[in-house]
CSV table of C-alpha atoms in Angstrom, one decimal:
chain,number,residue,atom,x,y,z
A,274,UNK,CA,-94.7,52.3,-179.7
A,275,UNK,CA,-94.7,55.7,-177.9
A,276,UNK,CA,-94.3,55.9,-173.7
A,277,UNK,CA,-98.3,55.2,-173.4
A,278,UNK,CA,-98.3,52.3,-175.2
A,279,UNK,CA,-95.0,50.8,-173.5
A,280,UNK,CA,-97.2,51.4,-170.0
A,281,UNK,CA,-99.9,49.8,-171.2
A,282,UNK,CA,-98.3,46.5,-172.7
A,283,UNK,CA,-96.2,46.6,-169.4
A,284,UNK,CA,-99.4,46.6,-167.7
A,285,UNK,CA,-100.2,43.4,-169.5
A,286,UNK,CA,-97.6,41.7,-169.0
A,287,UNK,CA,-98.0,41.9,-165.2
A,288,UNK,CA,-101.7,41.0,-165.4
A,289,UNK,CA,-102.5,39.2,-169.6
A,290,UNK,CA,-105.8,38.6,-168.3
A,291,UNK,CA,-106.7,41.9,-166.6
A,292,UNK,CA,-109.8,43.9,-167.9
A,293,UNK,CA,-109.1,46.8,-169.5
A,294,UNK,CA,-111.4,48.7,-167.0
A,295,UNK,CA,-108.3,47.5,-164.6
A,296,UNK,CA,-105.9,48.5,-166.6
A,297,UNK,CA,-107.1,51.8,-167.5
A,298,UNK,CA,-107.7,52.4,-163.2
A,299,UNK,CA,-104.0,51.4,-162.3
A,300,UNK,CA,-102.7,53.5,-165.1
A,301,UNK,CA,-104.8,56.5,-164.9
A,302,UNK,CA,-105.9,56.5,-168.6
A,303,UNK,CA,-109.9,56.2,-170.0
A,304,UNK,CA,-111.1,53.0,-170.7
A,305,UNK,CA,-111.7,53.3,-174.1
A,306,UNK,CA,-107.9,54.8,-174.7
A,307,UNK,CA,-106.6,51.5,-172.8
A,308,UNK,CA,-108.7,49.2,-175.4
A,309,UNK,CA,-108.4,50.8,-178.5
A,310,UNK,CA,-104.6,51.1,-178.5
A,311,UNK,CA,-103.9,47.3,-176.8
A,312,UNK,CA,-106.6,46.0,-179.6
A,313,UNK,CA,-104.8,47.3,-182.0
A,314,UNK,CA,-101.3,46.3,-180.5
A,315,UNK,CA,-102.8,43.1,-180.5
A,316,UNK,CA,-104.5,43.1,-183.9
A,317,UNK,CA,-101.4,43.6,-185.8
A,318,UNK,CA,-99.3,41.4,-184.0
A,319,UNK,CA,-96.9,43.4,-181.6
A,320,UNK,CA,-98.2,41.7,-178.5
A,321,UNK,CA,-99.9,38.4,-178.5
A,322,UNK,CA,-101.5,36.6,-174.9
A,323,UNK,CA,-101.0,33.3,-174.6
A,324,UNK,CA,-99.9,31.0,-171.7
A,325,UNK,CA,-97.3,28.5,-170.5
A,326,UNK,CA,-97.1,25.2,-168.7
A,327,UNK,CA,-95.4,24.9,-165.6
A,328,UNK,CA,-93.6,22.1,-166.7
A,329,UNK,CA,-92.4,20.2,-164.3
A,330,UNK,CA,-95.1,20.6,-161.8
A,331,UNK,CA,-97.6,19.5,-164.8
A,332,UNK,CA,-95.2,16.4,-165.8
A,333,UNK,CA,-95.4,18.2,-169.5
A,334,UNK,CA,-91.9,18.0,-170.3
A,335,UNK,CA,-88.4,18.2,-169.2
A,336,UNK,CA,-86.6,21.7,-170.7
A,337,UNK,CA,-83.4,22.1,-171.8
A,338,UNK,CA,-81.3,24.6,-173.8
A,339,UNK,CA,-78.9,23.9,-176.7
A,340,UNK,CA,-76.2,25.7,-178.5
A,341,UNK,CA,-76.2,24.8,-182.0
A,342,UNK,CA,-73.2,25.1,-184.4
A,343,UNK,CA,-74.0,25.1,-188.0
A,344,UNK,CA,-72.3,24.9,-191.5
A,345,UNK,CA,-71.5,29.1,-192.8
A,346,UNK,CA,-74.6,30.6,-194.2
A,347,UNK,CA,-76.9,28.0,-193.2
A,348,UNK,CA,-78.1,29.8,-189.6
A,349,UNK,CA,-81.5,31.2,-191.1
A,350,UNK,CA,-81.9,27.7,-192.8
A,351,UNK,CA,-81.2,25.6,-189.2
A,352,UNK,CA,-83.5,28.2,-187.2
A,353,UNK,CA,-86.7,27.9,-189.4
A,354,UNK,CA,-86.3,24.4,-189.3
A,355,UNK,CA,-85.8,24.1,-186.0
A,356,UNK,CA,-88.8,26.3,-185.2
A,357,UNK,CA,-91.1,24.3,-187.3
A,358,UNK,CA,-90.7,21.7,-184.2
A,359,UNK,CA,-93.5,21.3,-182.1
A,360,UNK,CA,-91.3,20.6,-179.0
A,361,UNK,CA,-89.0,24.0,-179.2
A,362,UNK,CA,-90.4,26.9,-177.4
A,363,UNK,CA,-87.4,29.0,-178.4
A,364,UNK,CA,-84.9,29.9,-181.3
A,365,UNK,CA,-82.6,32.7,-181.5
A,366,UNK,CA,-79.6,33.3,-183.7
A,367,UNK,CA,-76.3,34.2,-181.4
A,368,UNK,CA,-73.3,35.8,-181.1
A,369,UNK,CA,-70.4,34.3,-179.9
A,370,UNK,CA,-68.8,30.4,-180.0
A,371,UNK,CA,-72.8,28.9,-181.1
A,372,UNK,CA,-74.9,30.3,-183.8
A,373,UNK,CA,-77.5,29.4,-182.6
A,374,UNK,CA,-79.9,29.1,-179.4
A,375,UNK,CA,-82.5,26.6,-178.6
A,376,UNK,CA,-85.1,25.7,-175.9
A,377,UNK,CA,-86.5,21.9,-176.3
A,378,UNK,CA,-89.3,21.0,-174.1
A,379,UNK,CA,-89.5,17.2,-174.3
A,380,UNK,CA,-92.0,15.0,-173.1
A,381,UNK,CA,-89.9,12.3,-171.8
A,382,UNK,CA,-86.3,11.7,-170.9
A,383,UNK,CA,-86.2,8.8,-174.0
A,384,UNK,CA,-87.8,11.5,-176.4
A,385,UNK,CA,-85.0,13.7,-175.4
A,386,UNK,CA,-82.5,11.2,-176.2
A,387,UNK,CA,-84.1,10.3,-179.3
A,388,UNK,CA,-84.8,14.3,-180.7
A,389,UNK,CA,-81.0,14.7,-179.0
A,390,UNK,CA,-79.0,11.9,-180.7
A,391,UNK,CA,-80.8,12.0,-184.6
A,392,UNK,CA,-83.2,14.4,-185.3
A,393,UNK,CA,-81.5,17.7,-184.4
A,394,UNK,CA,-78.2,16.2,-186.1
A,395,UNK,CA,-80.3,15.5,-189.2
A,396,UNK,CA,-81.5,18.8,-189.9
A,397,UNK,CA,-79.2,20.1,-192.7
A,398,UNK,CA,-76.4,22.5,-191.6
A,399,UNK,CA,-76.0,21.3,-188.1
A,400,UNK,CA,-72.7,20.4,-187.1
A,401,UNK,CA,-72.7,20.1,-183.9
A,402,UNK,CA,-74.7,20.9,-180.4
A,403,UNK,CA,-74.4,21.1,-176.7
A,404,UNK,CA,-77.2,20.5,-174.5
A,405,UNK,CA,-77.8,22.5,-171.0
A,406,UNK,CA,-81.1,20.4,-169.1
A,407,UNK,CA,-82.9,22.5,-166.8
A,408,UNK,CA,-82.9,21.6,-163.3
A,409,UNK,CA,-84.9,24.5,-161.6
A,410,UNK,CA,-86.6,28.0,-162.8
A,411,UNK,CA,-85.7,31.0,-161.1
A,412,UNK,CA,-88.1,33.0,-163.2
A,413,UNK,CA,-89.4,32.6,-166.7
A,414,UNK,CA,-90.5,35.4,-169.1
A,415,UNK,CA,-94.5,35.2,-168.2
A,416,UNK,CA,-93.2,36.9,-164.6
A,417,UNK,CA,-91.6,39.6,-166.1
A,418,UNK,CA,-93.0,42.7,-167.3
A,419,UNK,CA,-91.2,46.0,-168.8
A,420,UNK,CA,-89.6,48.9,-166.7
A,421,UNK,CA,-92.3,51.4,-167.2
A,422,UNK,CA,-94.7,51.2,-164.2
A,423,UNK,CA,-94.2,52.6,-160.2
A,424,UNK,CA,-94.0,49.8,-157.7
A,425,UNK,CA,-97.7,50.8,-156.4
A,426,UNK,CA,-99.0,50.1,-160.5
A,427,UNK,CA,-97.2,46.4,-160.5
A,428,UNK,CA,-98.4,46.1,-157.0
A,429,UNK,CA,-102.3,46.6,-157.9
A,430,UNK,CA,-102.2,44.7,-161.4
A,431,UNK,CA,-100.6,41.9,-159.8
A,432,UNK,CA,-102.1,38.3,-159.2
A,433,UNK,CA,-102.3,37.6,-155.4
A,434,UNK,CA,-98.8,35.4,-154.6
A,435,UNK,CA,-99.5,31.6,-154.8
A,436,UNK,CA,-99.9,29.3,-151.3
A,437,UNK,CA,-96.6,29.1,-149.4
A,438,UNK,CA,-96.6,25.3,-150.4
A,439,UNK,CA,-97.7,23.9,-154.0
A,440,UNK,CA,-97.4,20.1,-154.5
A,441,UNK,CA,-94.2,19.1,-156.7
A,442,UNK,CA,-96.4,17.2,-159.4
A,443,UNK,CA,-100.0,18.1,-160.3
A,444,UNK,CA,-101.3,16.5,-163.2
A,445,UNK,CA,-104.0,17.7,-164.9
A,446,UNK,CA,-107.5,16.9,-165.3
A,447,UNK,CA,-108.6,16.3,-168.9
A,448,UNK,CA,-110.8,19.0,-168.6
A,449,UNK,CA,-108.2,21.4,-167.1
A,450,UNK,CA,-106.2,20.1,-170.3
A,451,UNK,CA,-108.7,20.8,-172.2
A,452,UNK,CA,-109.2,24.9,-170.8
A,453,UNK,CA,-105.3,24.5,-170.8
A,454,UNK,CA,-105.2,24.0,-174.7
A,455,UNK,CA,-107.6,27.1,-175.3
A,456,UNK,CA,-105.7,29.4,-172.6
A,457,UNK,CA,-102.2,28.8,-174.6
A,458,UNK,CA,-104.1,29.8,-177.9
A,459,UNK,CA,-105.4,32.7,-176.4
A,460,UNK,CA,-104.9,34.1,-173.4
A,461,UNK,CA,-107.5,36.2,-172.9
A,462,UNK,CA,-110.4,34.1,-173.5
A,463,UNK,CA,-113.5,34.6,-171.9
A,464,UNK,CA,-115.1,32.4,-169.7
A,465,UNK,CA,-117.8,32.4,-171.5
A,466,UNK,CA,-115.9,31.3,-174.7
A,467,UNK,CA,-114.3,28.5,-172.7
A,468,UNK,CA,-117.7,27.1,-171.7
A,469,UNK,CA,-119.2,27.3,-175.1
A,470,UNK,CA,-116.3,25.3,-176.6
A,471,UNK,CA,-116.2,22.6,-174.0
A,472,UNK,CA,-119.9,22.3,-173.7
A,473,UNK,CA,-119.9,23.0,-169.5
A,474,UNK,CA,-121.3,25.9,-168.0
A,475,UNK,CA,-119.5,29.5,-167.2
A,476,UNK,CA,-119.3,28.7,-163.8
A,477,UNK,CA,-117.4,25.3,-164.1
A,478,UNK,CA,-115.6,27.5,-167.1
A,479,UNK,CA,-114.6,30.0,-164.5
A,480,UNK,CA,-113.8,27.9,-161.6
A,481,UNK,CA,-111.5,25.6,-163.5
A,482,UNK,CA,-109.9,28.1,-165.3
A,483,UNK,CA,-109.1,30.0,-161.9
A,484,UNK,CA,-107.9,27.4,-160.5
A,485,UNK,CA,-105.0,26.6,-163.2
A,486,UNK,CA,-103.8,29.9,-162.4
A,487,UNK,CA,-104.2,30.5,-158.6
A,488,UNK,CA,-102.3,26.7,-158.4
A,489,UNK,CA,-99.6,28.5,-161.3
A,490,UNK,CA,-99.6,25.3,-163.2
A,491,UNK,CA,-100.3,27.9,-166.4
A,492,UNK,CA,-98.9,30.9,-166.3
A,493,UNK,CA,-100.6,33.8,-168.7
A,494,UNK,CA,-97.9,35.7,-170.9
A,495,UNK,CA,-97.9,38.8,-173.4
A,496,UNK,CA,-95.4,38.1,-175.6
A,497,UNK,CA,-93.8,41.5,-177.1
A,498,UNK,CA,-90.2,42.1,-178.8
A,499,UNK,CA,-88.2,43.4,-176.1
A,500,UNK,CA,-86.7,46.2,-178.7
A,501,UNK,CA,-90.5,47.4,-179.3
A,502,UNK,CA,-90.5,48.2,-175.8
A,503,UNK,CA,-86.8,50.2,-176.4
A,504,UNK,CA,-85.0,47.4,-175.0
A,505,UNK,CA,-82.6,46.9,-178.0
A,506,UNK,CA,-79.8,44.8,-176.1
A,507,UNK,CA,-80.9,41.2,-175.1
A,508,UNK,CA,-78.3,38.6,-174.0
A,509,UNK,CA,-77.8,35.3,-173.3
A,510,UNK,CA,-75.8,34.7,-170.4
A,511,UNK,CA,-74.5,31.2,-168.8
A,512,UNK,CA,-73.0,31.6,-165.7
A,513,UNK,CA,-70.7,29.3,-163.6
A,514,UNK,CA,-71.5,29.6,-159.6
A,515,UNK,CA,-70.4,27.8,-157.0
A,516,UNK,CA,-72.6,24.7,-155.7
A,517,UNK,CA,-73.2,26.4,-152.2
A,518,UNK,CA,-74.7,29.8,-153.7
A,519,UNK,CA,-76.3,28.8,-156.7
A,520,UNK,CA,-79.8,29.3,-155.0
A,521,UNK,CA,-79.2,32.3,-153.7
A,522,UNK,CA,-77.5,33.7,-156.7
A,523,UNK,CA,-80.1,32.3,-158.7
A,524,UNK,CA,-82.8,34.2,-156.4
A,525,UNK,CA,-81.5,37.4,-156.4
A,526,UNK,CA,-80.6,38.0,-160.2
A,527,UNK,CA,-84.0,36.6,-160.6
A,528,UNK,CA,-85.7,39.3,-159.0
A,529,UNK,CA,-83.6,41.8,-161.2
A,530,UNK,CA,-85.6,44.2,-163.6
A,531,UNK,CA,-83.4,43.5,-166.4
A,532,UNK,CA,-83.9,39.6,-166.3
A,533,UNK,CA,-86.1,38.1,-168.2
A,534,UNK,CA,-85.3,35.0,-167.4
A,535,UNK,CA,-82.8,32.4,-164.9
A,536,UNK,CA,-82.7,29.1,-164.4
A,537,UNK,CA,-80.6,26.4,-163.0
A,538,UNK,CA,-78.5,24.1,-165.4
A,539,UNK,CA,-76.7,21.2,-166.1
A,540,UNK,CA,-73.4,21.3,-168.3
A,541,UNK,CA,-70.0,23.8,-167.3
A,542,UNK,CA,-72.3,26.5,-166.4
A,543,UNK,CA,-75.0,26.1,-163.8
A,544,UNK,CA,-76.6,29.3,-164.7
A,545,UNK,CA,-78.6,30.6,-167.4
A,546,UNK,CA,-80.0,34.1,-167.3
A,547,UNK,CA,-81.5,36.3,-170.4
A,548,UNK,CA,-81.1,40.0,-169.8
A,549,UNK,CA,-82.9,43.0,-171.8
A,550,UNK,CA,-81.2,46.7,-171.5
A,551,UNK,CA,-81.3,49.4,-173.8
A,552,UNK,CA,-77.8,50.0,-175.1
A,553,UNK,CA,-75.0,48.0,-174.8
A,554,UNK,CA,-73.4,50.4,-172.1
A,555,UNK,CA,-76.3,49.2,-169.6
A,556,UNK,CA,-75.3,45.6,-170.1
A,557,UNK,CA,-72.2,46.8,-169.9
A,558,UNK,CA,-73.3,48.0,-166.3
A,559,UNK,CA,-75.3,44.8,-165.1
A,560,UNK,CA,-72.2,42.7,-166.2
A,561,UNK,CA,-69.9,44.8,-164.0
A,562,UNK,CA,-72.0,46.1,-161.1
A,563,UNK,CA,-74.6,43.3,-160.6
A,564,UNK,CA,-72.6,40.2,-161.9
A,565,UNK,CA,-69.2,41.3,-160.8
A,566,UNK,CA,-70.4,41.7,-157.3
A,567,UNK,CA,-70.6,37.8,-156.7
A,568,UNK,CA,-67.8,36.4,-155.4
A,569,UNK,CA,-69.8,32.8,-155.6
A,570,UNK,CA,-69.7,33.1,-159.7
A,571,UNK,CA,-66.3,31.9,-161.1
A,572,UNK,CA,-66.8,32.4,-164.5
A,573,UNK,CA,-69.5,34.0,-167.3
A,574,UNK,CA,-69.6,33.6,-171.4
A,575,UNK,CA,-72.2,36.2,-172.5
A,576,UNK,CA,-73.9,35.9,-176.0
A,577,UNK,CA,-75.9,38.5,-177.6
A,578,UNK,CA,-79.7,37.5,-179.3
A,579,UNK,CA,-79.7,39.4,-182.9
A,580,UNK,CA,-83.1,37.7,-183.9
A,581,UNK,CA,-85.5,35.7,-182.4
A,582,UNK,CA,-87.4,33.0,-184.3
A,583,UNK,CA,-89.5,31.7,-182.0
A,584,UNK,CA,-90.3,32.7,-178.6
A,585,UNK,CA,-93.2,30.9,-176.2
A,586,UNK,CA,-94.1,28.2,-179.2
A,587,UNK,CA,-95.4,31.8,-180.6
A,588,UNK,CA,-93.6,31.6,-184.2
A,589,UNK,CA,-92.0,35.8,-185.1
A,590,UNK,CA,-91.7,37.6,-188.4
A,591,UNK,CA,-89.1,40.1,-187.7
A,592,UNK,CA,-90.4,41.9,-185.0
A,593,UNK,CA,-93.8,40.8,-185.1
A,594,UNK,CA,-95.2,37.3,-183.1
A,595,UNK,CA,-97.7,35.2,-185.4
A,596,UNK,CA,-100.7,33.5,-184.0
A,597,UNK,CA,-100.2,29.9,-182.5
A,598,UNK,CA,-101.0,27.4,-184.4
A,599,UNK,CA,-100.1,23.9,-183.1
């Protein structure tokens, strides 16, 4: 992709459902420039718009992330299988102690004891795994865009910020399950579209729909390689902070531009955060000037991603992201 269409993806990523019109405004490109190049991005796969549950405000599972040691040469083997399940929104292959890297998103604390205790160790080549349950998200990858737009571009694409207080649970309405379904298939779906398929008219279709996101119980997401958008280096890094800080810690690296993603764990480290750079010698950089300034973290391990096979239940080919299809 060349600088324009970096802007332009970054532009989606801060608003997936923004009209091109929008786009094209915040950007200062033509309209038709905006759609023909994110069409075709789109067409052939580099960026896909989908959406993700909230999921603990919409009771829709309980995350967690696993390290997964497997038997020499069997990694590839171990990932596709493991990204054939339904319930893992993310597999990566690893450097470092684990091969590989795993997000589970289980419906209920007996399922993940069930998919925990016999079906991960049946899969052939695991040896062994170590499981990390999420306790709180700091951010997740749907709120964060690439490094190519001013502060006054992000500012106008973005969604207006959600009321101060949201309820802890919200279930959801089978209709709203129903728009839910469609909106994690395709992202950009008109409301039109969404009133056709569930027989109820646009404006019901465009209420409901609004409502999921203003209440952020979906979140819209363009899903793109980070090394298409010249961010070659992505890591995996668990961090140990002390008790007292871990919310302000987790707060602050949060709102970094190189995190993609933090959260707060169970296991020996409390914190996981993904970072994206473009060379080594800026991870290098965030390692030593942005995590070495925290007194409150005693201790890091800090795994590299070399492929992803799965990222947002949206299954990869190389560099590529397929269509959903569950």
């Amino acid at each position: 992709m060349d600088v324009l269409d970096r802007r332009l993806v970054a532009a989606l990523q801060v608003s997936p459902r923004a009209s091109w019109g929008e786009i094209a405004r915040v950007v200062g490109e033509h309209e038709r420039t905006v759609a023909r190049r994110l069409q075709r991005l789109i067409a052939e796969g580099v960026v896909r718009v989908t959406a993700i549950y909230d999921d603990f405000r919409t009771g829709h599972g309980r995350p967690a992330h696993l390290h997964v040691h497997v038997q020499p040469g069997s990694a590839p083997k171990v990932a596709e299988a493991l990204a054939d399940r339904p319930d893992t929104r993310s597999v990566y292959a690893l450097t470092g102690a684990a091969d590989l890297g795993c997000e589970l998103v289980s419906p209920s604390r007996e399922a993940l004891h069930r998919t925990l205790s016999t079906e991960i160790s049946a899969v052939g080549g695991v040896l062994q795994t170590q499981t990390q349950v999420v306790l709180h998200t700091f951010r997740t990858v749907a709120e964060w865009h690439a490094p190519y737009l001013t502060e006054e571009e992000v500012a106008e694409l973005s969604p207006p910020p959600p009321p101060d207080a949201l309820p802890d649970v919200e279930r959801l309405t089978p209709l709203e399950q129903e728009i839910a379904e469609l909106l994690t298939a395709d992202g950009r779906i008109a409301f039109t579209a969404v009133a056709e398929r569930l027989d109820v008219s646009v404006p019901t279709a465009r209420r409901r729909l609004a409502s999921l996101l203003e209440r952020r119980l979906l979140l819209p997401r363009a899903e793109v390689e980070p090394a298409l958008l010249g961010l070659e280096v992505e890591a995996m890094l668990w961090l140990k902070v002390r008790p007292y800080a871990l919310d302000l810690v987790g707060q602050r690296l949060a709102a970094h531009p190189n995190v993609r993603y933090c959260a707060a764990t169970s296991g020996t480290h409390s914190l996981i955060v993904q970072v994206v750079t473009a060379h080594e010698a800026d991870l290098y950089r965030f390692m030593t000037g942005v995590v070495g300034s925290y007194d409150e973290i005693a201790d890091s391990d800090l795994t590299l991603i070399t492929r992803a096979y799965k990222r947002g239940h949206l299954r990869k080919s190389g560099l590529l992201t397929l269509e959903k299809t569950t």
